[in-house]
Coordinates of C-alpha atoms and ligand atoms in Angstrom, one line a residue:
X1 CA -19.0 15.3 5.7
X2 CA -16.2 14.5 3.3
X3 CA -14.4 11.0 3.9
X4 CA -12.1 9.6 1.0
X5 CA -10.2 6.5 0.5
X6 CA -7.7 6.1 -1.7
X7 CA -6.8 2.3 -2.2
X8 CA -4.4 0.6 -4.4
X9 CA -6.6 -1.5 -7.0
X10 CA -3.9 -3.7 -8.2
X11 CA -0.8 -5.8 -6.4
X12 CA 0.4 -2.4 -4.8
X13 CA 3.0 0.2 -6.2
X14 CA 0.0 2.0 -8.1
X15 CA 1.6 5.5 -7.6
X16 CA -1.1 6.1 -4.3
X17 CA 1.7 8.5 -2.7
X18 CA 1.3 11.3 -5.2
X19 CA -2.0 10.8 -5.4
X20 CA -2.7 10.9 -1.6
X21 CA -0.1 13.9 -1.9
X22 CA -2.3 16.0 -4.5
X23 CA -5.5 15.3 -2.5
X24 CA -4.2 15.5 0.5
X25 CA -3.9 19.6 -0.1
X26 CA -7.6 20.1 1.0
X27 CA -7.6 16.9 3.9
X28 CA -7.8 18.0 7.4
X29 CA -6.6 14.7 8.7
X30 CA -5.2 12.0 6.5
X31 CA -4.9 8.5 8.2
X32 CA -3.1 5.8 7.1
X33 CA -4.5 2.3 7.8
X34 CA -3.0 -0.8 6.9
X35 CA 0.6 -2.2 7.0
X36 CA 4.0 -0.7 8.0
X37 CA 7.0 -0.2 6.0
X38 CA 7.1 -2.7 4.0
X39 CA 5.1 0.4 2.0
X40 CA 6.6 2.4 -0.1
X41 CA 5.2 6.1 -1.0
X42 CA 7.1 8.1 -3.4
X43 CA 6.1 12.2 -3.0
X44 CA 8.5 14.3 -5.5
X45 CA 8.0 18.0 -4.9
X46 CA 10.2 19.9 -7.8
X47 CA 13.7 19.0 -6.8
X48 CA 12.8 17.3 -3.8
X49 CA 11.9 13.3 -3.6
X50 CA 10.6 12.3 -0.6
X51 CA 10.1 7.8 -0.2
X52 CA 7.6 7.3 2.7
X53 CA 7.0 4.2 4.5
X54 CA 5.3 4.5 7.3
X55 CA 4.0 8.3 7.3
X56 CA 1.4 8.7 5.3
X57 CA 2.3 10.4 2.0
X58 CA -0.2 13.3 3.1
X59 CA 2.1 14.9 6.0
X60 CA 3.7 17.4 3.3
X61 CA 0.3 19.5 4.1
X62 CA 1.2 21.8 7.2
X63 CA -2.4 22.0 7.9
X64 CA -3.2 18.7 8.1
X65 CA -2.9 16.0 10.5
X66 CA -1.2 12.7 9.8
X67 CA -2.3 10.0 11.7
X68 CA -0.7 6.3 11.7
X69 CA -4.0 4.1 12.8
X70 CA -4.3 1.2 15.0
X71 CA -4.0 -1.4 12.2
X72 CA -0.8 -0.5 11.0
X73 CA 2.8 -2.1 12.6
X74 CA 4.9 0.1 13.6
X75 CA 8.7 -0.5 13.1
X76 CA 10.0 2.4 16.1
X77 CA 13.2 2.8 14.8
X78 CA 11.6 3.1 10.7
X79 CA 9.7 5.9 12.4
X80 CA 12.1 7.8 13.5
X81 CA 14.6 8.0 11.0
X82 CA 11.6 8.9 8.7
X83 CA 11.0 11.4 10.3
X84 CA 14.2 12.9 10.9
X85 CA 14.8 12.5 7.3
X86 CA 11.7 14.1 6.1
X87 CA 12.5 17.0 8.7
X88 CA 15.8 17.7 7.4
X89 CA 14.2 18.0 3.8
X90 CA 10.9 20.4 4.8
X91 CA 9.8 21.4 8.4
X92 CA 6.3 22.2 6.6
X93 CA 5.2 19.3 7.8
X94 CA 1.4 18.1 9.1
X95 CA 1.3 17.3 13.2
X96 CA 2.0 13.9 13.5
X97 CA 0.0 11.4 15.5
X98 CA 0.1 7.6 16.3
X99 CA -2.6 4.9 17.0
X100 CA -2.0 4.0 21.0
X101 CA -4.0 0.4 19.5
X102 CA -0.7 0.3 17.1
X103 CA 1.3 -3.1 17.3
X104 CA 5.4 -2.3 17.3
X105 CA 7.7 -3.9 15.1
X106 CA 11.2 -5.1 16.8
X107 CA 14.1 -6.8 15.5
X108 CA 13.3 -9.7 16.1
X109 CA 10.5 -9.9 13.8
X110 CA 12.4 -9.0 11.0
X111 CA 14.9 -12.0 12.0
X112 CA 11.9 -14.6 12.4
X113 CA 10.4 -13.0 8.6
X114 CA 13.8 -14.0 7.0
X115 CA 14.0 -17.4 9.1
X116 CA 10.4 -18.4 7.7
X117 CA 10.7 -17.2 4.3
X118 CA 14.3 -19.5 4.3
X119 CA 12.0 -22.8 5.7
X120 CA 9.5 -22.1 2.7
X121 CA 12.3 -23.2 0.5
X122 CA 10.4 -23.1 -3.0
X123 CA 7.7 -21.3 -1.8
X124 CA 9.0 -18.5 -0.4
X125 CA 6.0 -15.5 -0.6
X126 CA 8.9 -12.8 -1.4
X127 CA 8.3 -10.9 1.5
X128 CA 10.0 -6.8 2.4
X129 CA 11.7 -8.5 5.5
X130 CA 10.2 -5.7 7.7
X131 CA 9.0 -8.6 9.7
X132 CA 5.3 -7.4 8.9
X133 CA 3.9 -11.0 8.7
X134 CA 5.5 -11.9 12.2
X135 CA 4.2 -8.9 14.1
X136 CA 0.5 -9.0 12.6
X137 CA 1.2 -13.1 13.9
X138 CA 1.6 -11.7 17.2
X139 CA -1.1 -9.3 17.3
X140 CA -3.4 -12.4 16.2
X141 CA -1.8 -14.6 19.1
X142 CA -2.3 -12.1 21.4
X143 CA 0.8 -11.6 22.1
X144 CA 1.9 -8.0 20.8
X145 CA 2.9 -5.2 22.1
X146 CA 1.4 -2.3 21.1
X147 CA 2.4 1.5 21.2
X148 CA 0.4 2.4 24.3
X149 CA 2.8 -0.7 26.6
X150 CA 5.3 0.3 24.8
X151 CA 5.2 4.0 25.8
X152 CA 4.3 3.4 29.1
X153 CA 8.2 2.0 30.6
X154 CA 6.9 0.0 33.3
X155 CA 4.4 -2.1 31.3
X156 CA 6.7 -2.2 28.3
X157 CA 9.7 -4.0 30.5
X158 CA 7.2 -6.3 31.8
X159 CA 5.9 -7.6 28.2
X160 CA 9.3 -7.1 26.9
X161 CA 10.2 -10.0 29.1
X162 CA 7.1 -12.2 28.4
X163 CA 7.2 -12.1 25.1
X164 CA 11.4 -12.3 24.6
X165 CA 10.7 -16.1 26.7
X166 CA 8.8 -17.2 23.5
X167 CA 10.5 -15.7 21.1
X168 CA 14.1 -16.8 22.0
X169 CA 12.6 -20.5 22.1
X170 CA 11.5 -19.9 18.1
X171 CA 14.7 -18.4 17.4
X172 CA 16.7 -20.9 19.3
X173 CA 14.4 -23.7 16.9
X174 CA 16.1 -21.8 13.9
X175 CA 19.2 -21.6 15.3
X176 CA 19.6 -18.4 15.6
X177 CA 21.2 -16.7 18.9
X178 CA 19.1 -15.7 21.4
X179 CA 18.5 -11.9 21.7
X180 CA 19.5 -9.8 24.7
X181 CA 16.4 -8.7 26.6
X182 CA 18.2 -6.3 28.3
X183 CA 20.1 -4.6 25.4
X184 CA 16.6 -4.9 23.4
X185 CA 15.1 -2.5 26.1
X186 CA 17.5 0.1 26.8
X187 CA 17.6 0.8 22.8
X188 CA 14.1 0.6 22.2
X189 CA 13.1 2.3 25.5
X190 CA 14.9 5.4 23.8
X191 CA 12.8 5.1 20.9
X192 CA 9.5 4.4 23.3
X193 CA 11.2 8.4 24.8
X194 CA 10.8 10.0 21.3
X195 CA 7.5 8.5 19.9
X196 CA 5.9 9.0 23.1
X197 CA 4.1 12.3 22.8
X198 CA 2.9 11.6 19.4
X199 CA 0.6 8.4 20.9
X200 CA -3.1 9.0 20.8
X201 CA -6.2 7.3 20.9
X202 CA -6.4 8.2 17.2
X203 CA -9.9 6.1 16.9
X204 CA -11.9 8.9 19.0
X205 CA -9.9 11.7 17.1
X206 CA -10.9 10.0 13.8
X207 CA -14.6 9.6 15.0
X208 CA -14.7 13.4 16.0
X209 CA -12.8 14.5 13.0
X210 CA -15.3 12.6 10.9
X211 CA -18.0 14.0 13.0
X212 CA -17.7 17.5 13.0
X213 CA -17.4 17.6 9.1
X214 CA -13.7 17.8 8.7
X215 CA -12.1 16.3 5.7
X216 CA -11.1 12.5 6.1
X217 CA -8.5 11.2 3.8
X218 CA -7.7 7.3 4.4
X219 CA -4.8 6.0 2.8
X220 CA -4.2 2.9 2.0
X221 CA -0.8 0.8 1.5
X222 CA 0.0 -2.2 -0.8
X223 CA -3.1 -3.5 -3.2
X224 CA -6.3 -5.2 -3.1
X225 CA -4.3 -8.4 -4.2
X226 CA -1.9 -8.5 -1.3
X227 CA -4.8 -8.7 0.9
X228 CA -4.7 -11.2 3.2
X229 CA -8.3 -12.7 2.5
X230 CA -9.2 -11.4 -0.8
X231 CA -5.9 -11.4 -2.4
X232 CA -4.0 -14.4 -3.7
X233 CA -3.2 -15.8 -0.6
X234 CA -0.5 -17.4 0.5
X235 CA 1.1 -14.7 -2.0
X236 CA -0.3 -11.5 0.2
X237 CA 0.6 -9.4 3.3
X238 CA -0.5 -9.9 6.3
X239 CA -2.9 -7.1 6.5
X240 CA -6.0 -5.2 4.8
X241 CA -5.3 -2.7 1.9
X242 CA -8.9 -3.1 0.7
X243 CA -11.0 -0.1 1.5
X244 CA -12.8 -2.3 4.3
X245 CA -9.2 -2.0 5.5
X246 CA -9.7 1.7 6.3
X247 CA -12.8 0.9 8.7
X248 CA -10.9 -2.1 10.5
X249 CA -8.0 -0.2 11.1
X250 CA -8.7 3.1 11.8
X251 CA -12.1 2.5 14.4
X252 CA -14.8 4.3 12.4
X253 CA -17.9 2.5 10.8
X254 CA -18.3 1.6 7.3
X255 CA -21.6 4.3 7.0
X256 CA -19.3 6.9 7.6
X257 CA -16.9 6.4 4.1
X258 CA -18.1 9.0 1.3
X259 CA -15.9 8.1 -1.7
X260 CA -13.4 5.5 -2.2
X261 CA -11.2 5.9 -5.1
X262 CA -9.0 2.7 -6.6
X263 CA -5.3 3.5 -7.9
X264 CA -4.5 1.5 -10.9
X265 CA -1.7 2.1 -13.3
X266 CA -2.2 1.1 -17.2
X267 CA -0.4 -1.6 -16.9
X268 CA 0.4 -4.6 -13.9
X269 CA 3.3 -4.8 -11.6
X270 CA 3.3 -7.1 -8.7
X271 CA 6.5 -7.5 -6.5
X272 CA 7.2 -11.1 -4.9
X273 CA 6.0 -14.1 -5.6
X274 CA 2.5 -15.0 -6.7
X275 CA 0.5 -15.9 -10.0
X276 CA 0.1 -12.8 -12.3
X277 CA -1.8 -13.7 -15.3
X278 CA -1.0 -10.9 -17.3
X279 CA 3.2 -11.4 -16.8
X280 CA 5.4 -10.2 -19.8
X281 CA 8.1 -12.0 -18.9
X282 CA 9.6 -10.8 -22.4
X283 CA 10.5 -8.0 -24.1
X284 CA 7.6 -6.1 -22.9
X285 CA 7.9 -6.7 -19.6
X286 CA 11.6 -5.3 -19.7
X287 CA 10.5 -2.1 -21.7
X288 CA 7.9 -1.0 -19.3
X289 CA 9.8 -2.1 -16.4
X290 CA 13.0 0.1 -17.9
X291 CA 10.2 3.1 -19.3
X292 CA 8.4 3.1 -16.0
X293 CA 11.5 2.6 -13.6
X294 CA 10.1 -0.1 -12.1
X295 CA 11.7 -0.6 -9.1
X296 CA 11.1 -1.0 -5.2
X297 CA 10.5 2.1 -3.3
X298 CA 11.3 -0.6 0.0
X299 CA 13.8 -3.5 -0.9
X300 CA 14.9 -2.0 -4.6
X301 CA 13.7 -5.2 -6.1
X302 CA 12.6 -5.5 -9.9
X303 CA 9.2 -5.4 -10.2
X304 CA 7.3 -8.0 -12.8
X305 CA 5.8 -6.3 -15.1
X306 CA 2.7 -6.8 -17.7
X307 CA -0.3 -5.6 -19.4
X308 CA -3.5 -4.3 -17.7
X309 CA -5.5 -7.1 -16.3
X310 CA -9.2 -5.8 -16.5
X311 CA -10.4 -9.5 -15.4
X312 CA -8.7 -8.0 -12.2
X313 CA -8.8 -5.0 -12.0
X314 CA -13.5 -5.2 -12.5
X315 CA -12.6 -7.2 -9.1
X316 CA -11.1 -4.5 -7.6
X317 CA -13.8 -2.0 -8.3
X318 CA -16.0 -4.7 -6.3
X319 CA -14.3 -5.8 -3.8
X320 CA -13.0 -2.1 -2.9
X321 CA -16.7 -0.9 -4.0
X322 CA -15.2 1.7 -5.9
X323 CA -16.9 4.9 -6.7
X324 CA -14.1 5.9 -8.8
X325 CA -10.5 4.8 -10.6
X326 CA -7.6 7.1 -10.7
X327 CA -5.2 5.5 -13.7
X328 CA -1.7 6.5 -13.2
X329 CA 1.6 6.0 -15.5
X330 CA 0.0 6.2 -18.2
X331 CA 3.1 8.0 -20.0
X332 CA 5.0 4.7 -19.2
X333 CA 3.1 3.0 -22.1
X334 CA 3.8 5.9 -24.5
X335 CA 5.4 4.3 -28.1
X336 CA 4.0 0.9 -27.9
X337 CA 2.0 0.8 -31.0
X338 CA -0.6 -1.8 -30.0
X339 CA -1.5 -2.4 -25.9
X340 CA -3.2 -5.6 -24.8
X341 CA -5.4 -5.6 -21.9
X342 CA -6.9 -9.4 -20.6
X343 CA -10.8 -9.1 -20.8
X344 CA -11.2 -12.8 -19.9
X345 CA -9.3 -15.7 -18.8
X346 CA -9.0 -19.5 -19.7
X347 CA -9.3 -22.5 -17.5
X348 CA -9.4 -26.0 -18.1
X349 CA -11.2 -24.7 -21.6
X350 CA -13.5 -22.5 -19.7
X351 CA -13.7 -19.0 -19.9
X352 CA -13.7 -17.1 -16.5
X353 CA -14.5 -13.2 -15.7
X354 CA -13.3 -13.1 -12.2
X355 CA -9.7 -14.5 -10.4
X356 CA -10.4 -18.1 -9.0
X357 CA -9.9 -18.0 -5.3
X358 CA -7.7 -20.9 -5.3
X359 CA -4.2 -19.7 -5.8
X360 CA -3.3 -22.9 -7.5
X361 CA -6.2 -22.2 -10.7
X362 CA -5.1 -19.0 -10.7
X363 CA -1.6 -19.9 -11.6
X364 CA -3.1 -22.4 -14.0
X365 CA -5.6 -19.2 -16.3
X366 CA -4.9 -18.1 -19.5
X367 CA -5.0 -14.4 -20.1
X368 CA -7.5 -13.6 -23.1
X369 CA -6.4 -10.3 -24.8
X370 CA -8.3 -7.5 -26.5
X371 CA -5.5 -5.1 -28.2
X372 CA -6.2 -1.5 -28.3
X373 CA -4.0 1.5 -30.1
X374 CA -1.2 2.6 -28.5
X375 CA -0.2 6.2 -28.2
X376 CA 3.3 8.2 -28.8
X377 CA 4.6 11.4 -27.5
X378 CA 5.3 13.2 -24.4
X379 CA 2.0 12.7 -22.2
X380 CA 3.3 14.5 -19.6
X381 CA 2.2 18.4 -20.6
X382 CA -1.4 16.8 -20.8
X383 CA -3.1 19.1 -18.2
X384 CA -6.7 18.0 -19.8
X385 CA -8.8 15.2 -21.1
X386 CA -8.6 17.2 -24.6
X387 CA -5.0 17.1 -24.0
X388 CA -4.4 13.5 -24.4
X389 CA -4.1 11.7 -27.7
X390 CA -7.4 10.6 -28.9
X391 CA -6.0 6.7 -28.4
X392 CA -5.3 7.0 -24.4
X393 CA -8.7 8.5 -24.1
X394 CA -10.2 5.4 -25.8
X395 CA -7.9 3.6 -23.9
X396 CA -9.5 4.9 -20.6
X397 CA -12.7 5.1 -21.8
X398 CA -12.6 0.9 -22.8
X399 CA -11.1 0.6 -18.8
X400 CA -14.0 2.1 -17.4
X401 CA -16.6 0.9 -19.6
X402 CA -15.7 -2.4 -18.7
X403 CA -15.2 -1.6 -15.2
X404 CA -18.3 -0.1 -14.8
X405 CA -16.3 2.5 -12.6
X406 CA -16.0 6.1 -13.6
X407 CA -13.1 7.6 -14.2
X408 CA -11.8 10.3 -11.3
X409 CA -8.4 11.5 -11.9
X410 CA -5.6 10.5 -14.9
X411 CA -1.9 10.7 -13.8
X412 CA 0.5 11.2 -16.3
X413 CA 3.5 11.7 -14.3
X414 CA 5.1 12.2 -10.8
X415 CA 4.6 15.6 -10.2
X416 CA 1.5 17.5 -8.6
X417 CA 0.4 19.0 -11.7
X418 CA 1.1 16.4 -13.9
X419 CA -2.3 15.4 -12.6
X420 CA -6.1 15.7 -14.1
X421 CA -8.8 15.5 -12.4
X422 CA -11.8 14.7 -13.9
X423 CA -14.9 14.8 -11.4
X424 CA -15.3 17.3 -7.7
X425 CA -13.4 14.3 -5.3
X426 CA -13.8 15.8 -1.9
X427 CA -17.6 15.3 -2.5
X428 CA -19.8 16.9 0.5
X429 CA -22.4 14.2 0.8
X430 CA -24.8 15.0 3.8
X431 CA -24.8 12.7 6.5
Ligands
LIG501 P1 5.3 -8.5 3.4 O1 4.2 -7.5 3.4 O2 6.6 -7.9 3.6 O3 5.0 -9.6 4.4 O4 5.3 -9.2 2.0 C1 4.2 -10.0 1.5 C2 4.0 -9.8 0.0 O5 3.5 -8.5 -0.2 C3 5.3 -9.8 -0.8 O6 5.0 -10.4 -2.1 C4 5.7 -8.4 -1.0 O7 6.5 -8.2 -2.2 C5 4.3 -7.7 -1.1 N1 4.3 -6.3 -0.7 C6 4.4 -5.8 0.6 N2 4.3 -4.5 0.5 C7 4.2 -4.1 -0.7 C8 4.1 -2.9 -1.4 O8 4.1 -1.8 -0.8 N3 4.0 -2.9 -2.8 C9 4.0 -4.1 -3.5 N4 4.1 -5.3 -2.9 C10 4.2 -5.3 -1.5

């Protein structure tokens, strides 16, 4: 009974979305679990690119079904032009469902996420204003709406309305204009028309999917970093990209994930604010960011970029309990003679092996470098280990050593078969 989760190992933007894509071929279902679309998924099938943010990146599988699960926030409007824009590209497209247990992004959400990330003056957290944080705020102050009131137009008027008489008062503490309950709920009550039919109780379809020996693939969205308790909080979302994620928001029990397999790319990028140990804010940084076109999927911002942080990335493998890494972009690093990964870092003269949990020390580390040969050439023809320069395979082969993770699948460039797979992924472990 074949369950996989692909997480991102790093501070997001690992490449998941092809990866979910090329695995996503033999899924039956592929769920995504965390976030909403402050996610960015980039799919490129020969001349067409498709940018995901709230479907999961599997949906280009006809045979499969997509499922958006009940701890993801969901923007209505996002949704729908996603999908009208992904329909006017392919109608191969998976069947589409959504988590009834789903909280609903609206506007003003994404008004209150600018208005709080103004009031943190000097420490703002960089957030996608998709007003993420302020909708997972509501779901934790019980105060949500999620897709099954708003689908229902009775129930949906009725919370509208409570919920507008707190909202206005924040808004109105801003100084912001009020917002027009009314107007609010004839548009949105259009949206609630279209999304209606696709609302589920995903949870039980999940269970029985998982069940009846179907193959499971759980996506996840952002990176172990971002998330809210084990990432480097305040900098983080407000949700849970860690595989534990995909049992929280999806309803199905922990005993039931096979294989969970960590996206890392050679190198570090994290968007937003936030310590980053590894941070070349130098020539390097500017090289890989130009080489790797390192740039949001979501807001276009520049991502930081710098070398790989195996001090972190060890974390991940733990923290995710990984049973496998997939490294990605490794053509980006292609021509840089000598590459630096952090094996260690350095506090107060102290050396550490794992990220302090205080944000503040971890701003404070020193990275410790080990440099390893670089490689040169065109990576991207690689269609086997034996392929790649003998450097990137010692490169991989010092990564997973030290991770103690094996290695499952080597990307070296966007599309599907510029892909390697080195172990059988959809494993079928008896239950
Ligand atoms: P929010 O999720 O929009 O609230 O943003 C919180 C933090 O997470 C910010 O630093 C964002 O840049 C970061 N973030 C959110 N989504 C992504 C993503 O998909 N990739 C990388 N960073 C992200």
């Amino acid at each position: 009974m074949p369950t996989l989760v692909i997480v991102g190992a790093q501070w997001g933007d690992e490449a998941k979305g092809k990866i979910v894509d090329v695995l996503g071929s033999q899924a039956d279902v592929v769920v995504r679990f965390s976030g909403g679309n402050n996610a960015g998924h980039t799919v490129i099938l020969g001349p067409q690119t498709f940018k995901f943010h709230l479907l999961p990146a599997g949906i280009l599988h006809p045979q499969s079904v997509g499922i958006l699960g009940s701890g993801m926030v969901i923007d209505p409007k996002g949704l729908l032009d996603e999908l009208d824009r992904t329909l006017a590209l392919t109608a191969e497209i998976g069947e589409l469902k959504i988590s009834s247990a789903a909280h609903v992004v609206f506007p003003y959400h994404r008004l209150l996420d600018q208005m709080q990330e103004e009031a943190r003056g000097e420490n703002k957290i960089g957030t996608t204003s998709r007003g993420i944080g302020p909708a997972y705020e509501d779901k934790v102050s019980r105060i949500g709406i999620r897709m099954a009131e708003f689908v229902c137009p009775d129930r949906f008027a009725r919370r509208l309305r409570e919920v507008a008489g707190v909202k206005n008062r924040l808004l109105e503490l801003f100084g912001q204009p009020k917002f027009d309950v009314d107007e609010l709920h004839a548009e949105y009550s259009e949206y609630a028309d279209r999304i209606r039919p696709y609302v589920a109780d995903t949870d039980i379809l999940i269970q029985d999917a998982v069940l009846s020996g179907k193959k499971v693939l759980f996506e996840g969205a952002q990176g172990t970093f971002l998330d809210l308790d084990c990432g480097t909080y305040p900098y983080v979302t407000s949700s849970h990209p860690i595989a534990g994620g995909a049992c929280l928001g999806t309803g199905i029990g922990p005993r039931y994930l096979d294989s969970i397999l960590g996206v890392a790319k050679a190198y570090t990028t994290r968007v937003g604010s936030g310590p980053f140990p590894t941070e070349q804010d130098n020539e390097v940084g500017v090289r890989i960011r130009e080489q790797g076109q390192e740039f949001g999927t979501t807001t276009g911002r520049g991502r930081r970029c710098g070398w790989l942080d195996l001090v972190a990335l060890r974390q991940s493998c733990r923290l995710n309990s990984l049973s496998g890494l997939i490294m990605t972009r490794l053509d980006v690093l292609s021509g840089i003679p000598e590459l630096q990964v952090a094996t260690s870092y350095r506090l107060d003269g102290q050396s550490l092996d794992h990220l302090p949990a205080d944000v503040q020390d971890l701003a404070r580390v020193e990275a410790v470098y080990e440099a390893l040969e670089g490689w040169d050439g065109d990576l991207r023809s690689a269609r086997s280990m034996h392929d790649l320069p003998a450097s990137t395979r010692r490169y991989l082969e010092f990564v997973t050593d030290f991770c103690q993770t094996p290695l499952a699948i080597v990307s070296i460039g966007p599309d599907r078969e510029e892909t390697i797979l080195t172990a059988e992924i959809w494993a079928s472990t008896p239950r």
